[in-house]
Short mmCIF file of C-alpha atoms in Angstrom, two decimals:
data_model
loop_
_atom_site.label_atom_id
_atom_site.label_comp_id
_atom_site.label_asym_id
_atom_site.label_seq_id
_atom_site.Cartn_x
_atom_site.Cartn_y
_atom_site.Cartn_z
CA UNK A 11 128.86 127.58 58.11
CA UNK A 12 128.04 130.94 57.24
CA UNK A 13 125.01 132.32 54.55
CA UNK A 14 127.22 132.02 51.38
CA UNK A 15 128.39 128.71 52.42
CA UNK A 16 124.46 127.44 52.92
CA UNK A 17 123.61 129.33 49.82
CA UNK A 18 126.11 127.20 47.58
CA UNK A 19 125.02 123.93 49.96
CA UNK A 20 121.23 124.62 49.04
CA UNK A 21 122.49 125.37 45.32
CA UNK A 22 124.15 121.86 45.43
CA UNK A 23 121.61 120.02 47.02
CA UNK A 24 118.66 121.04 44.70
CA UNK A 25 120.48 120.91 41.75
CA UNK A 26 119.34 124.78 41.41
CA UNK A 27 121.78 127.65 40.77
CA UNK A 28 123.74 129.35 43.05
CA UNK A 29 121.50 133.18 42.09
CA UNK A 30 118.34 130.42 43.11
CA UNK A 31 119.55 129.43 46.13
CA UNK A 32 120.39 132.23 47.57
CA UNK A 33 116.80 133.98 46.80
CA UNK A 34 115.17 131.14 48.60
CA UNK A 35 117.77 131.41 51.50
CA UNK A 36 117.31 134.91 51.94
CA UNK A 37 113.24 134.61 51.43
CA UNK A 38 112.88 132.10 54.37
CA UNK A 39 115.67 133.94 56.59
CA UNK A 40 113.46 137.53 55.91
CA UNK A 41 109.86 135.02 56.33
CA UNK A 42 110.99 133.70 59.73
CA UNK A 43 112.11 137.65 60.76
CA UNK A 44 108.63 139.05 59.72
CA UNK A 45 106.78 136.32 61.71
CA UNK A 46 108.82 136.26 64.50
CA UNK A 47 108.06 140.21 64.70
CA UNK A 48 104.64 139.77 64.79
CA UNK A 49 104.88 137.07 67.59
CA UNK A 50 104.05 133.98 65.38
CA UNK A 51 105.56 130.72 65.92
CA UNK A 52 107.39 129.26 62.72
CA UNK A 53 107.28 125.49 63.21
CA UNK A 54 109.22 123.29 60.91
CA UNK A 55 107.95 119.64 61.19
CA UNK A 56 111.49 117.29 62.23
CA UNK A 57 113.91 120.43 62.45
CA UNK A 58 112.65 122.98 64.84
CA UNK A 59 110.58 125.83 66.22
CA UNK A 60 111.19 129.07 66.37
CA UNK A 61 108.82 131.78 68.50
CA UNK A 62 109.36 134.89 70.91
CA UNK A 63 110.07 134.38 74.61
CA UNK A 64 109.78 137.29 77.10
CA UNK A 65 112.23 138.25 79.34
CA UNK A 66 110.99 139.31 82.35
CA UNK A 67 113.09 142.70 84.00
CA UNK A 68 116.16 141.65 86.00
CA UNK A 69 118.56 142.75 88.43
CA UNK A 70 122.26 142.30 87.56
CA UNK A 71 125.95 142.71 89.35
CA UNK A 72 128.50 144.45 87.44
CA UNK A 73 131.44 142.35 88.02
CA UNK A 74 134.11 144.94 88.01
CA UNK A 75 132.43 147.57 89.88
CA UNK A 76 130.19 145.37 92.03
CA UNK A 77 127.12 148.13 91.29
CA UNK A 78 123.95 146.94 91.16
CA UNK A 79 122.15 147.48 87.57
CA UNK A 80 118.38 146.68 86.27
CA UNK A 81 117.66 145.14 82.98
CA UNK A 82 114.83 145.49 81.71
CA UNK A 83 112.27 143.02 80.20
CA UNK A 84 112.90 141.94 76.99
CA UNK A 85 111.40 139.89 73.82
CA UNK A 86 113.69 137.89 72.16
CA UNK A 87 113.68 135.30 69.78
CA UNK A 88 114.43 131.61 70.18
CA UNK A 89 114.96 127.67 68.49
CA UNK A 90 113.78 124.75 69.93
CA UNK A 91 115.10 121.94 68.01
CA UNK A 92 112.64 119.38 66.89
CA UNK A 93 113.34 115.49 67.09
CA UNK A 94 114.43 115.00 63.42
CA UNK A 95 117.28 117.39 64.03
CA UNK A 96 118.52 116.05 67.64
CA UNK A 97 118.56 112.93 66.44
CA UNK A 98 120.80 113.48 63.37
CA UNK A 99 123.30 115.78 65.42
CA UNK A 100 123.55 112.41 67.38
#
């Protein structure tokens, strides 16, 4: 499912339009950005969490060439899926 398909699912479920829908899509997806870049959790009571993890720096294997490369640490963002949601993927 991509946005515009979740837009017009949102639309449908709410019984809101379509210009609605995708306003509050696009308002939660840009909320969740802005506290995620500021390091704040966003927990969503029976669907999921999301937060910041670091990555700590690395030392990788190019495959083809077999050279050794770092990576360096890293933030990056990630979803823990609360109960609610496992248990209706079930």
């Amino acid at each position: 499912m991509n946005k515009a398909e979740l837009v017009k699912a949102v639309a449908e479920k709410a019984g809101v339009g379509a210009a609605d829908a995708g306003a509050v899509v696009g308002a939660l997806v840009d909320v969740v950005a802005e506290a995620l870049a500021r390091r704040e959790e966003v927990v969503l009571v029976g669907f999921g969490t999301f937060k910041v993890t670091e990555r700590a720096e690395r030392v990788a294997r190019n495959p083809r060439t077999g050279e050794t490369i770092r990576i360096p640490a890293s933030r990056v963002p990630v979803f823990k899926a609360g109960k609610g949601l496992k248990d209706a993927v079930k």
